[in-house]
Amino acid sequence: MAGGRGDDRITDLKQMKLSLLASLLLAPLSALAQSNNSQTPSSGAAPTPAAQSSTNSSASVSRLPGETKEAHDARMDWWRKAKYGMFIHWGIYCIPADGEWHMRRHMEPYAEYSKLASEFNPVKFDADGWMELARQAGMKYVVLTTKHHDGFAMFASKASPYNVVDATPFKRDVVKELSEACPRHGIRFCAYYSFLADWGHPGGQAGCEHWDPKFQDGDKRAYVANIATAQLKELLSNYGPIGVVWFDTDGSRDITPEESARVVEVLKTQPQVIVDPRLGGVKGDFATAEQHMPLSAPKGDWELCGTVNGSWGYTGAKAKPLEQLLPYMVTAWGMGGNVLMNVGPTREGVIPEDSAERLRQIGDWLKVNGESIYGSIGGPFVRLPWGTATRKGDVLYLQVFTWPKDGVLKVPLSNTVTKAWLLADPKKKELPITKSAGRITVRVPEKSPDPIVSVVALQVEGEPLSTYNSITGTNRLTRSLLQTASPTPTGCSYQMDLGKPQRFSSLTIQPNEDVKSFSLEVKEGDDWKPVIKAKPLQRSGNTESFPPVTAQILRIKLSNEATQPEIKRLDLFPEF
C-alpha cells in the first residue's frame, strides 16, 4: 500500500534513531511525534490535531509562503472536523488478487505485468454506489489511489498512455467518475499519488534495485518532469476541487530541491488543498501512521490509515470483526487523529460485501455516537484502562470499551463535573456523580448501551486535567549487550533508576522491531525479582498489566535471534 511492503505493513512518523552503544534517553511524546517529509515505509509513531494544541502557529508549518496561523487553521478546518475517510486501493493489481505490491513482490518485468491492463474491465464499477456506501459508513472524504507504485494511472493522462482510459478495454476515467460522484453524497474527493516510486515508467524509482533494468532504468529527472509532475498537474486541473493530495513512496527519495519547488508551485493551483508529508521537500499539513497505533496521543494534525480486512489492494481477505475494528478506530480518535479506513475493490469493480457490511456497522455506531467523534479533539488522558476519551468544548466523551461490572466508572479527572449522561440516551438522563481523591466516579447502568463501545458524556468545568499519568518521565536507561553462545550478540538489557521507590502495575512499551522475548525485573536488595517473564513484543506497541510492585530500579531484557532490539518508548503507570 501506501508505503508498506505488502499487507499490514507499517508506515508512520520518522522515529529518533537511538544508538546501540549509547545510553538511551526515553524521549517525551513530542520528540517521538515529529512529522517528517521523507518518511520511510516502515518507521513508527504518529502525531495529534493542531486543533488540540497550537503547534501550527507559524508560517513555517506550511508550504505556502506567508500563510498565517489563522489561514492555516481555516484551510485545515474541514479535515479536522471530518475525522473519518475512506481509502480505496484499486488498480490492475486487483486482477492477480495479491495486493498492490504484486509487481515488486514477484519481480515481474513490465512487459509481463502490464498485460494485466488488457484484462481490466470492471463492468460493475459504480462510483455513486461506492460513495453512497461511504456516506452510510459516516465517512466525510475519500482518498483514491490515482496511481500506485506500479505506475498505472486510474485517469486519462496525456503524460503517459499507461492508464485506465488508453490501455484497458474499460476505457472509463475512474478518477473523473468518482470525483463527480463525491459531492452528490456529501463526500470530498482526495487523490493518492505515488510520485517518485513508479515501477512502470523508465526513470521511476523503486526504493530498491530495479529488477527490470532494461525497461525501468532511465533519466530520473525526465521522469519527474514529464510523468510525475505532469500527471500531478492533470489531477489538479481536470477533476475539480481536490481535498487532499496524498503522496506516497516505497522508500524512493531522490528528488531535487528544484523539483520539490515545482511540485509546490503545482499545488498552489489549488491553494486550499491539504497535503500529507511523504514527498521530500514538500511540507506536509499532517502526519500519517500506517496501521500502527501510537502508544500515546502525539502532537499536531495526524491521520491513522488502516485496513478493513488486513490488505490494501484486493486479496480476498475477510473483513476484520467489528469488535476489533471499532475500538481501534475510536482509540485513534481519542488521540485526536483522523481515521482513513481502506477497502480494496475486486477486478469487477465491487467493494467486497463483508467489508461493505463492516463499514455500515461502523456507520450505525456513528449515528448514535458521532457527536463524540466529528469535530472532536483528543481527551486529556495518557492512558485509560477501560477505553479512551474525546472532547468538544466543555464536554468530555468517555468511550468505554470495558464496561464496569460493578456499575462504577472511575474517571481520573481533577475537574468539577456538573453533569453526566449516556450519549445513547436521547433524554440525557443524569447519571449519579461523586468526587474524591482526584477522581470522578460515575454510576452507570449494569448493562452497557453498546456491546463494543459505549459513550458517557461529562460536562466539565475548566480545562480537563488528568490525575492518572506515567511515572516514567524522562528517566535515563543504561544499555548493555547480552552475550550469548552465539557469536553475534542477540539481545540487550536496559536498567532504569526511578529516583525513588515507585508503585506501578502496568506499562506500555514500544521496541523498534518485533521482539521474541521481553522480560521485566525489579531490584530487591541485591536480587532481581521477575515481574514479566519472556513475552513477545510487537513493534507497534504493547501494554502489559501485572500485580502492583514497588521498586526504584528495574531492568528490561529484550532478545531476538539475530538482532539487538531497542526501546523507542516506555511508560510505567501506577495502580488505577
Coordinates of C-alpha atoms in Angstrom, one line a residue:
M1 CA 0.0 0.0 0.0
A2 CA 0.6 3.4 1.0
G3 CA 4.2 3.0 1.9
G4 CA 4.2 -0.6 3.2
R5 CA 5.7 -3.6 1.7
G6 CA 2.6 -5.7 1.5
D7 CA -0.4 -6.3 3.7
D8 CA -0.5 -4.8 7.2
R9 CA 3.0 -3.2 7.0
I10 CA 3.5 0.0 8.9
T11 CA 4.5 3.5 7.8
D12 CA 4.4 6.4 10.2
L13 CA 6.4 9.1 11.6
K14 CA 10.2 9.1 11.5
Q15 CA 11.5 7.9 14.8
M16 CA 14.5 9.1 16.6
K17 CA 17.3 6.5 15.9
L18 CA 18.8 5.5 19.2
S19 CA 22.4 4.4 19.2
L20 CA 23.1 0.8 20.1
L21 CA 26.1 1.8 22.1
A22 CA 24.9 4.9 23.8
S23 CA 22.7 5.3 26.8
L24 CA 19.0 5.8 25.9
L25 CA 17.0 8.8 26.9
L26 CA 13.4 8.0 26.9
A27 CA 12.0 10.9 25.0
P28 CA 8.8 12.6 25.8
L29 CA 6.0 12.3 23.3
S30 CA 6.8 15.4 21.5
A31 CA 10.1 14.0 20.4
L32 CA 8.5 10.9 19.1
A33 CA 5.8 12.7 17.2
Q34 CA 7.8 14.7 14.7
S35 CA 6.3 15.0 11.3
N36 CA 8.8 14.1 8.5
N37 CA 8.7 14.9 4.9
S38 CA 10.8 11.9 3.8
Q39 CA 9.0 9.1 5.6
T40 CA 10.2 5.6 5.2
P41 CA 7.9 2.6 4.5
S42 CA 8.3 1.1 7.9
S43 CA 9.0 3.6 10.7
G44 CA 7.0 4.1 13.9
A45 CA 4.6 6.7 15.6
A46 CA 2.2 9.4 14.7
P47 CA 1.2 12.9 15.7
T48 CA -2.5 14.9 17.4
P49 CA -4.5 17.7 15.9
A50 CA -3.4 21.2 15.9
A51 CA -6.9 22.0 16.9
Q52 CA -5.9 20.4 20.2
S53 CA -2.8 22.5 20.6
S54 CA -1.4 25.5 18.8
T55 CA 1.6 23.7 17.2
N56 CA 0.7 25.1 13.8
S57 CA 1.1 28.7 14.9
S58 CA 3.6 30.0 12.4
A59 CA 4.1 30.1 8.7
S60 CA 6.9 27.6 9.0
V61 CA 4.4 24.8 9.4
S62 CA 3.0 25.4 5.9
R63 CA 4.4 25.1 2.4
L64 CA 2.5 28.3 1.5
P65 CA 4.8 31.3 2.0
G66 CA 3.3 33.7 4.5
E67 CA 0.4 31.6 5.4
T68 CA -0.8 32.8 8.9
K69 CA -1.9 30.5 11.7
E70 CA -5.5 31.7 11.1
A71 CA -5.3 31.0 7.4
H72 CA -3.7 27.6 8.0
D73 CA -6.4 26.7 10.6
A74 CA -9.1 27.8 8.1
R75 CA -7.6 25.5 5.4
M76 CA -7.4 22.6 7.8
D77 CA -10.9 23.2 9.3
W78 CA -13.0 20.8 7.2
W79 CA -10.4 18.0 7.6
R80 CA -10.2 18.4 11.4
K81 CA -14.0 18.2 11.7
A82 CA -14.4 15.3 9.2
K83 CA -12.3 12.8 11.3
Y84 CA -13.2 9.9 9.1
G85 CA -12.5 8.9 5.4
M86 CA -12.4 6.0 3.0
F87 CA -9.1 4.9 1.4
I88 CA -9.5 3.0 -1.9
H89 CA -6.7 0.9 -3.2
W90 CA -7.7 0.0 -6.8
G91 CA -5.7 -0.7 -9.9
I92 CA -4.8 -3.5 -12.2
Y93 CA -3.1 -5.3 -9.3
C94 CA -6.6 -6.4 -8.2
I95 CA -6.6 -8.9 -11.0
P96 CA -4.0 -11.3 -9.5
A97 CA -5.6 -10.6 -6.1
D98 CA -2.2 -10.5 -4.5
G99 CA -2.1 -6.9 -3.2
E100 CA -0.8 -3.7 -4.6
W101 CA 2.9 -4.8 -4.3
H102 CA 2.4 -7.8 -6.6
M103 CA 4.7 -6.5 -9.3
R104 CA 7.6 -5.9 -6.9
R105 CA 7.0 -8.8 -4.7
H106 CA 7.2 -11.2 -7.7
M107 CA 9.8 -9.1 -9.5
E108 CA 7.7 -9.1 -12.6
P109 CA 9.1 -7.4 -15.7
Y110 CA 7.0 -4.5 -17.0
A111 CA 6.3 -6.4 -20.2
E112 CA 4.6 -9.1 -18.2
Y113 CA 2.9 -7.1 -15.5
S114 CA 1.5 -4.5 -18.0
K115 CA -0.5 -7.3 -19.7
L116 CA -3.0 -7.0 -16.8
A117 CA -4.2 -3.8 -18.2
S118 CA -5.8 -5.7 -21.2
E119 CA -7.8 -7.7 -18.7
F120 CA -9.1 -4.8 -16.6
N121 CA -12.8 -4.4 -17.4
P122 CA -14.6 -3.7 -14.1
V123 CA -18.1 -3.6 -15.6
K124 CA -19.8 -3.5 -12.1
F125 CA -18.0 -0.3 -11.0
D126 CA -20.5 2.2 -9.8
A127 CA -19.0 5.4 -8.4
D128 CA -22.3 6.5 -6.9
G129 CA -22.7 3.2 -5.2
W130 CA -19.2 3.4 -3.7
M131 CA -19.9 6.9 -2.4
E132 CA -23.3 6.0 -1.0
L133 CA -21.5 3.3 1.0
A134 CA -19.0 5.9 2.2
R135 CA -21.9 8.1 3.3
Q136 CA -23.7 5.2 5.1
A137 CA -20.4 4.5 6.9
G138 CA -20.2 8.0 8.2
M139 CA -17.2 8.9 6.1
K140 CA -16.6 12.5 5.0
Y141 CA -13.8 12.2 2.5
V142 CA -12.4 9.6 0.1
V143 CA -8.8 9.0 -1.0
L144 CA -8.4 7.1 -4.2
T145 CA -5.1 5.6 -5.5
T146 CA -5.0 7.6 -8.7
K147 CA -1.6 5.9 -9.4
H148 CA 0.1 3.4 -7.2
H149 CA 3.8 2.4 -7.3
D150 CA 3.1 0.1 -10.3
G151 CA 2.8 3.3 -12.4
F152 CA -0.6 2.6 -13.8
A153 CA -2.9 5.7 -13.7
M154 CA -6.6 5.4 -13.0
F155 CA -7.3 8.5 -15.0
A156 CA -6.9 9.8 -18.6
S157 CA -3.4 11.1 -18.9
K158 CA -1.7 12.8 -21.8
A159 CA 1.6 12.3 -20.0
S160 CA 1.5 8.5 -20.4
P161 CA -0.7 6.1 -22.3
Y162 CA -0.3 3.6 -19.4
N163 CA -3.7 4.5 -17.9
V164 CA -7.2 3.1 -17.5
V165 CA -8.6 5.0 -20.5
D166 CA -5.9 4.3 -23.1
A167 CA -4.7 0.8 -22.0
T168 CA -7.8 -1.1 -20.9
P169 CA -11.0 -2.3 -22.5
F170 CA -12.8 -0.4 -19.8
K171 CA -11.8 2.9 -21.2
R172 CA -13.6 4.9 -18.5
D173 CA -11.9 7.6 -16.3
V174 CA -12.3 6.3 -12.8
V175 CA -11.0 9.5 -11.2
K176 CA -13.5 11.6 -13.2
E177 CA -16.4 9.4 -12.2
L178 CA -15.5 9.3 -8.5
S179 CA -14.7 13.0 -8.3
E180 CA -18.1 13.8 -9.8
A181 CA -19.9 11.3 -7.6
C182 CA -18.4 12.5 -4.3
P183 CA -20.3 15.8 -3.9
R184 CA -23.6 14.2 -4.7
H185 CA -23.1 12.2 -1.5
G186 CA -21.6 14.9 0.7
I187 CA -18.1 13.5 0.3
R188 CA -14.8 15.3 -0.5
F189 CA -12.7 13.8 -3.2
C190 CA -9.0 13.3 -2.4
A191 CA -6.2 11.9 -4.6
Y192 CA -3.4 9.5 -3.6
Y193 CA -0.5 9.7 -6.0
S194 CA 2.8 7.8 -5.9
F195 CA 5.2 10.5 -7.1
L196 CA 8.7 9.1 -7.0
A197 CA 8.0 5.4 -6.8
D198 CA 7.0 4.2 -10.3
W199 CA 7.8 0.7 -11.5
G200 CA 6.0 1.2 -14.8
H201 CA 8.0 4.1 -16.4
P202 CA 11.6 4.4 -17.2
G203 CA 13.3 6.7 -14.7
G204 CA 10.7 5.9 -12.0
Q205 CA 12.2 4.9 -8.7
A206 CA 11.6 1.6 -6.8
G207 CA 13.1 2.0 -3.3
C208 CA 15.4 -0.9 -4.3
E209 CA 17.4 -2.1 -7.2
H210 CA 15.4 -2.2 -10.4
W211 CA 14.5 -5.8 -11.2
D212 CA 13.7 -4.9 -14.9
P213 CA 16.6 -2.6 -15.6
K214 CA 16.3 -2.6 -19.4
F215 CA 12.9 -1.0 -19.0
Q216 CA 13.0 0.7 -15.6
D217 CA 16.4 2.3 -15.8
G218 CA 16.2 5.8 -17.2
D219 CA 16.5 9.5 -16.6
K220 CA 15.0 10.2 -13.1
R221 CA 14.9 13.9 -13.8
A222 CA 13.0 13.4 -17.0
Y223 CA 10.5 11.0 -15.3
V224 CA 9.8 13.6 -12.5
A225 CA 9.2 16.4 -15.0
N226 CA 7.4 14.5 -17.8
I227 CA 5.4 11.9 -15.9
A228 CA 5.1 12.7 -12.2
T229 CA 4.8 16.5 -12.2
A230 CA 2.8 16.4 -15.4
Q231 CA 0.3 14.0 -14.0
L232 CA 0.0 15.9 -10.8
K233 CA -0.9 19.0 -12.9
E234 CA -3.5 16.9 -14.7
L235 CA -5.1 15.8 -11.4
L236 CA -5.2 19.3 -10.1
S237 CA -6.5 20.8 -13.3
N238 CA -9.0 18.3 -14.7
Y239 CA -11.0 17.0 -11.7
G240 CA -12.4 19.9 -9.8
P241 CA -11.5 20.7 -6.1
I242 CA -9.2 18.1 -4.5
G243 CA -9.4 18.0 -0.8
V244 CA -6.1 16.2 -0.1
V245 CA -3.1 15.2 -2.2
W246 CA -1.9 12.1 -0.5
F247 CA 1.7 11.5 -1.8
D248 CA 3.3 8.1 -1.2
T249 CA 6.6 6.3 -1.6
D250 CA 8.0 2.8 -1.4
G251 CA 11.2 4.2 0.1
S252 CA 12.2 6.2 -3.0
R253 CA 13.6 9.6 -2.1
D254 CA 15.6 11.0 -4.9
I255 CA 14.1 14.4 -5.6
T256 CA 16.0 17.7 -6.1
P257 CA 15.1 21.0 -4.3
E258 CA 14.2 22.4 -7.7
E259 CA 11.8 19.5 -8.3
S260 CA 10.2 19.9 -4.9
A261 CA 9.8 23.6 -5.6
R262 CA 8.0 22.9 -8.9
V263 CA 5.6 20.5 -7.0
V264 CA 4.8 23.2 -4.6
E265 CA 4.0 25.6 -7.5
V266 CA 1.7 23.0 -8.9
L267 CA 0.0 22.5 -5.6
K268 CA -0.6 26.3 -5.4
T269 CA -3.0 26.0 -8.3
Q270 CA -5.4 24.7 -5.7
P271 CA -4.3 26.7 -2.7
Q272 CA -6.9 25.1 -0.4
V273 CA -5.5 21.6 -0.9
I274 CA -4.2 19.7 2.1
V275 CA -1.0 17.6 1.6
D276 CA 0.4 14.6 3.5
P277 CA 4.2 14.5 4.5
R278 CA 5.5 11.8 2.3
L279 CA 7.2 13.7 -0.5
G280 CA 10.6 15.2 0.3
G281 CA 10.9 18.9 0.2
V282 CA 7.1 19.4 0.4
K283 CA 6.0 20.4 3.8
G284 CA 3.0 18.2 4.8
D285 CA 0.0 19.5 6.7
F286 CA -0.5 16.4 8.7
A287 CA 1.4 13.3 9.6
T288 CA 0.5 9.7 8.9
A289 CA 0.5 6.4 10.9
E290 CA 0.1 3.4 8.7
Q291 CA -1.7 0.6 10.6
H292 CA 0.4 1.3 13.7
M293 CA -1.3 2.9 16.7
P294 CA 0.7 5.4 18.7
L295 CA 1.0 4.4 22.3
S296 CA 0.0 7.9 23.4
A297 CA -1.5 11.0 21.8
P298 CA 1.1 12.8 19.7
K299 CA 1.1 16.5 18.8
G300 CA 0.0 18.1 15.5
D301 CA -2.6 17.0 12.9
W302 CA -2.3 13.3 12.2
E303 CA -4.1 10.5 10.5
L304 CA -4.2 6.8 11.1
C305 CA -4.7 4.8 7.9
G306 CA -5.8 1.2 8.4
T307 CA -7.5 -1.6 6.5
V308 CA -10.9 -3.2 6.9
N309 CA -9.6 -6.6 6.0
G310 CA -5.8 -6.6 6.6
S311 CA -4.9 -5.8 3.0
W312 CA -4.7 -2.7 0.8
G313 CA -5.2 -3.9 -2.7
Y314 CA -7.7 -6.7 -3.2
T315 CA -6.6 -10.2 -2.0
G316 CA -9.8 -11.9 -1.0
A317 CA -9.0 -11.5 2.7
K318 CA -12.0 -11.4 5.0
A319 CA -13.1 -8.3 6.9
K320 CA -11.9 -7.9 10.5
P321 CA -14.6 -8.3 13.2
L322 CA -16.3 -5.2 14.4
E323 CA -15.0 -5.9 17.9
Q324 CA -11.5 -5.4 16.5
L325 CA -12.1 -2.5 14.1
L326 CA -14.3 -0.2 16.2
P327 CA -12.1 0.1 19.3
Y328 CA -9.0 0.5 17.0
M329 CA -10.6 3.5 15.3
V330 CA -12.0 5.0 18.4
T331 CA -8.6 4.8 20.0
A332 CA -7.2 7.0 17.2
W333 CA -10.0 9.5 17.6
G334 CA -9.3 9.5 21.3
M335 CA -5.7 10.6 20.5
G336 CA -7.1 13.4 18.3
G337 CA -6.3 11.8 15.0
N338 CA -8.3 11.3 11.8
V339 CA -9.0 7.7 10.6
L340 CA -8.7 6.6 7.0
M341 CA -10.1 3.1 6.5
N342 CA -9.2 1.2 3.4
V343 CA -11.2 -1.1 1.1
G344 CA -9.8 -2.9 -2.0
P345 CA -12.3 -3.4 -4.7
T346 CA -12.3 -6.5 -6.9
R347 CA -11.5 -6.8 -10.6
E348 CA -15.2 -6.4 -11.3
G349 CA -15.3 -3.1 -9.5
V350 CA -17.1 -4.3 -6.4
I351 CA -16.2 -3.5 -2.8
P352 CA -16.4 -6.9 -1.1
E353 CA -19.7 -7.3 0.7
D354 CA -18.2 -8.3 4.0
S355 CA -16.1 -5.1 4.0
A356 CA -19.1 -3.0 3.0
E357 CA -21.2 -4.5 5.8
R358 CA -18.4 -3.8 8.3
L359 CA -18.4 -0.1 7.2
R360 CA -22.2 0.1 7.5
Q361 CA -21.9 -1.3 11.1
I362 CA -19.4 1.5 11.9
G363 CA -21.8 3.9 10.3
D364 CA -24.6 2.7 12.6
W365 CA -22.4 3.2 15.6
L366 CA -21.6 6.8 14.4
K367 CA -25.3 7.6 14.0
V368 CA -25.7 7.2 17.8
N369 CA -22.2 8.3 18.9
G370 CA -20.9 10.5 16.2
E371 CA -21.4 13.6 18.4
S372 CA -18.4 12.3 20.3
I373 CA -16.2 12.0 17.1
Y374 CA -16.9 14.6 14.4
G375 CA -15.2 17.9 15.2
S376 CA -13.7 16.5 18.4
I377 CA -10.2 16.7 19.7
G378 CA -8.3 14.2 21.9
G379 CA -9.1 13.8 25.6
P380 CA -6.7 14.7 28.4
F381 CA -5.7 11.2 29.4
V382 CA -2.4 9.5 28.7
R383 CA -4.0 6.1 29.2
L384 CA -7.3 4.7 30.5
P385 CA -7.6 1.1 31.4
W386 CA -11.2 0.9 30.2
G387 CA -11.1 2.9 26.9
T388 CA -10.4 6.4 25.7
A389 CA -11.9 9.9 25.5
T390 CA -12.6 12.8 23.1
R391 CA -13.6 16.4 23.8
K392 CA -15.7 19.2 22.3
G393 CA -15.9 22.4 24.2
D394 CA -16.9 21.7 27.8
V395 CA -18.0 18.2 27.2
L396 CA -15.7 15.1 27.6
Y397 CA -16.9 12.0 25.9
L398 CA -15.7 8.8 27.5
Q399 CA -15.6 5.9 25.0
V400 CA -15.8 2.8 27.2
F401 CA -14.5 -0.5 25.8
T402 CA -14.7 -2.4 29.1
W403 CA -18.0 -1.7 30.9
P404 CA -17.5 -1.7 34.7
K405 CA -19.1 -4.9 36.2
D406 CA -19.9 -3.1 39.4
G407 CA -21.6 -0.2 37.6
V408 CA -18.9 2.4 38.8
L409 CA -16.9 4.1 36.1
K410 CA -13.7 5.6 37.5
V411 CA -12.5 8.7 35.7
P412 CA -9.1 10.2 36.7
L413 CA -10.1 13.8 36.5
S414 CA -9.5 16.7 38.8
N415 CA -12.1 19.0 37.4
T416 CA -15.6 19.5 38.7
V417 CA -18.2 17.6 36.6
T418 CA -21.6 19.2 36.5
K419 CA -23.5 16.6 34.6
A420 CA -23.1 13.0 33.2
W421 CA -25.3 11.1 30.8
L422 CA -25.2 8.3 28.3
L423 CA -24.8 9.5 24.7
A424 CA -27.2 6.7 23.6
D425 CA -29.9 8.2 25.8
P426 CA -32.0 10.7 23.9
K427 CA -33.4 12.1 27.1
K428 CA -29.9 12.7 28.6
K429 CA -31.0 11.3 31.9
E430 CA -28.4 12.4 34.5
L431 CA -26.1 9.8 36.0
P432 CA -25.0 10.0 39.6
I433 CA -21.6 11.5 40.1
T434 CA -19.2 11.5 43.1
K435 CA -15.7 13.1 43.5
S436 CA -12.9 12.1 45.9
A437 CA -9.1 11.9 45.9
G438 CA -8.7 13.4 42.4
R439 CA -11.1 11.1 40.8
I440 CA -14.6 11.2 39.5
T441 CA -16.9 8.2 39.7
V442 CA -20.0 7.8 37.6
R443 CA -22.7 5.4 38.4
V444 CA -23.7 3.7 35.2
P445 CA -26.3 1.1 34.3
E446 CA -25.5 -2.5 34.8
K447 CA -25.9 -3.2 31.0
S448 CA -23.8 -1.2 28.5
P449 CA -25.7 0.7 25.8
D450 CA -23.4 -0.8 23.1
P451 CA -21.8 -4.2 23.2
I452 CA -18.5 -2.9 21.9
V453 CA -18.0 0.8 22.7
S454 CA -20.4 2.9 24.8
V455 CA -20.1 6.6 25.3
V456 CA -20.6 8.5 28.6
A457 CA -20.7 12.3 28.3
L458 CA -19.4 14.6 31.1
Q459 CA -19.9 18.3 31.3
V460 CA -16.7 19.7 32.8
E461 CA -15.7 23.0 34.3
G462 CA -12.4 24.3 33.1
E463 CA -9.6 22.7 31.1
P464 CA -9.8 18.9 31.7
L465 CA -6.8 17.7 33.8
S466 CA -6.0 14.0 34.2
T467 CA -4.8 12.6 37.5
Y468 CA -3.5 9.4 36.0
N469 CA -0.2 9.8 34.3
S470 CA 3.0 7.9 33.5
I471 CA 5.6 7.9 36.4
T472 CA 8.4 7.3 34.0
G473 CA 9.0 10.8 32.8
T474 CA 12.4 11.2 31.1
N475 CA 14.4 8.8 33.4
R476 CA 17.5 7.5 31.8
L477 CA 18.1 3.9 30.9
T478 CA 21.6 2.4 30.6
R479 CA 22.1 -0.3 27.9
S480 CA 24.4 -3.3 27.7
L481 CA 24.7 -6.1 25.3
L482 CA 23.8 -9.6 26.5
Q483 CA 26.5 -12.0 25.5
T484 CA 25.2 -15.4 24.4
A485 CA 26.6 -18.7 23.0
S486 CA 26.0 -17.2 19.6
P487 CA 29.0 -15.4 18.0
T488 CA 26.6 -12.4 17.5
P489 CA 25.0 -10.7 20.5
T490 CA 21.3 -11.4 20.3
G491 CA 19.8 -9.1 22.8
C492 CA 20.1 -6.1 25.1
S493 CA 19.2 -5.0 28.6
Y494 CA 18.0 -1.7 29.9
Q495 CA 18.3 -0.6 33.5
M496 CA 16.3 2.3 34.9
D497 CA 16.5 4.2 38.2
L498 CA 13.2 5.9 39.0
G499 CA 15.0 8.1 41.6
K500 CA 12.8 6.9 44.4
P501 CA 10.6 3.8 45.2
Q502 CA 7.5 3.9 43.0
R503 CA 4.5 1.7 42.9
F504 CA 3.2 0.6 39.5
S505 CA 1.1 -2.1 38.0
S506 CA 1.2 -1.6 34.2
L507 CA 3.4 -0.4 31.4
T508 CA 3.4 0.5 27.7
I509 CA 6.4 -0.3 25.7
Q510 CA 7.4 0.1 22.0
P511 CA 10.5 -1.5 20.6
N512 CA 12.0 -0.7 17.2
E513 CA 11.2 -4.2 15.9
D514 CA 9.2 -7.2 16.9
V515 CA 10.8 -8.9 19.9
K516 CA 10.9 -12.6 20.5
S517 CA 11.4 -12.3 24.3
F518 CA 10.8 -9.5 26.7
S519 CA 11.3 -9.7 30.5
L520 CA 10.8 -7.1 33.3
E521 CA 12.7 -7.4 36.7
V522 CA 12.8 -5.1 39.7
K523 CA 15.7 -4.9 42.2
E524 CA 15.1 -6.1 45.7
G525 CA 18.2 -5.7 47.8
D526 CA 20.9 -7.4 45.8
D527 CA 18.5 -9.6 43.9
W528 CA 16.4 -9.2 40.8
K529 CA 12.7 -10.2 41.1
P530 CA 10.9 -11.2 37.9
V531 CA 7.7 -9.3 37.1
I532 CA 7.1 -10.3 33.5
K533 CA 8.8 -13.4 32.0
A534 CA 9.7 -14.0 28.4
K535 CA 6.8 -12.4 26.5
P536 CA 6.9 -11.4 22.8
L537 CA 6.5 -7.8 21.9
Q538 CA 5.2 -6.1 18.7
R539 CA 6.9 -3.1 17.4
S540 CA 3.6 -1.3 17.0
G541 CA 3.4 -1.1 20.8
N542 CA 2.3 -3.2 23.8
T543 CA 0.5 -2.8 27.1
E544 CA 1.2 -5.2 30.0
S545 CA -0.5 -5.3 33.4
F546 CA 0.7 -7.2 36.4
P547 CA 0.2 -7.3 40.2
P548 CA 1.4 -4.0 41.7
V549 CA 5.1 -3.8 42.6
T550 CA 7.1 -1.1 44.4
A551 CA 10.6 -0.5 43.2
Q552 CA 13.2 2.1 42.4
I553 CA 15.4 0.2 40.0
L554 CA 14.1 -2.0 37.2
R555 CA 15.7 -4.0 34.3
I556 CA 14.2 -4.8 31.0
K557 CA 15.7 -7.6 28.8
L558 CA 14.9 -7.9 25.1
S559 CA 16.2 -10.7 22.9
N560 CA 15.9 -11.7 19.2
E561 CA 17.7 -14.4 17.3
A562 CA 19.9 -12.2 15.2
T563 CA 19.3 -8.6 16.1
Q564 CA 19.7 -6.2 19.0
P565 CA 16.3 -4.6 19.7
E566 CA 15.9 -1.1 21.1
I567 CA 13.2 0.6 23.1
K568 CA 11.6 3.6 21.5
R569 CA 9.2 4.4 24.3
L570 CA 8.4 3.1 27.8
D571 CA 5.9 4.3 30.3
L572 CA 5.1 3.0 33.7
F573 CA 1.7 3.6 35.3
P574 CA 0.5 3.4 38.9
E575 CA -2.4 1.4 40.1
F576 CA -5.7 2.7 38.7

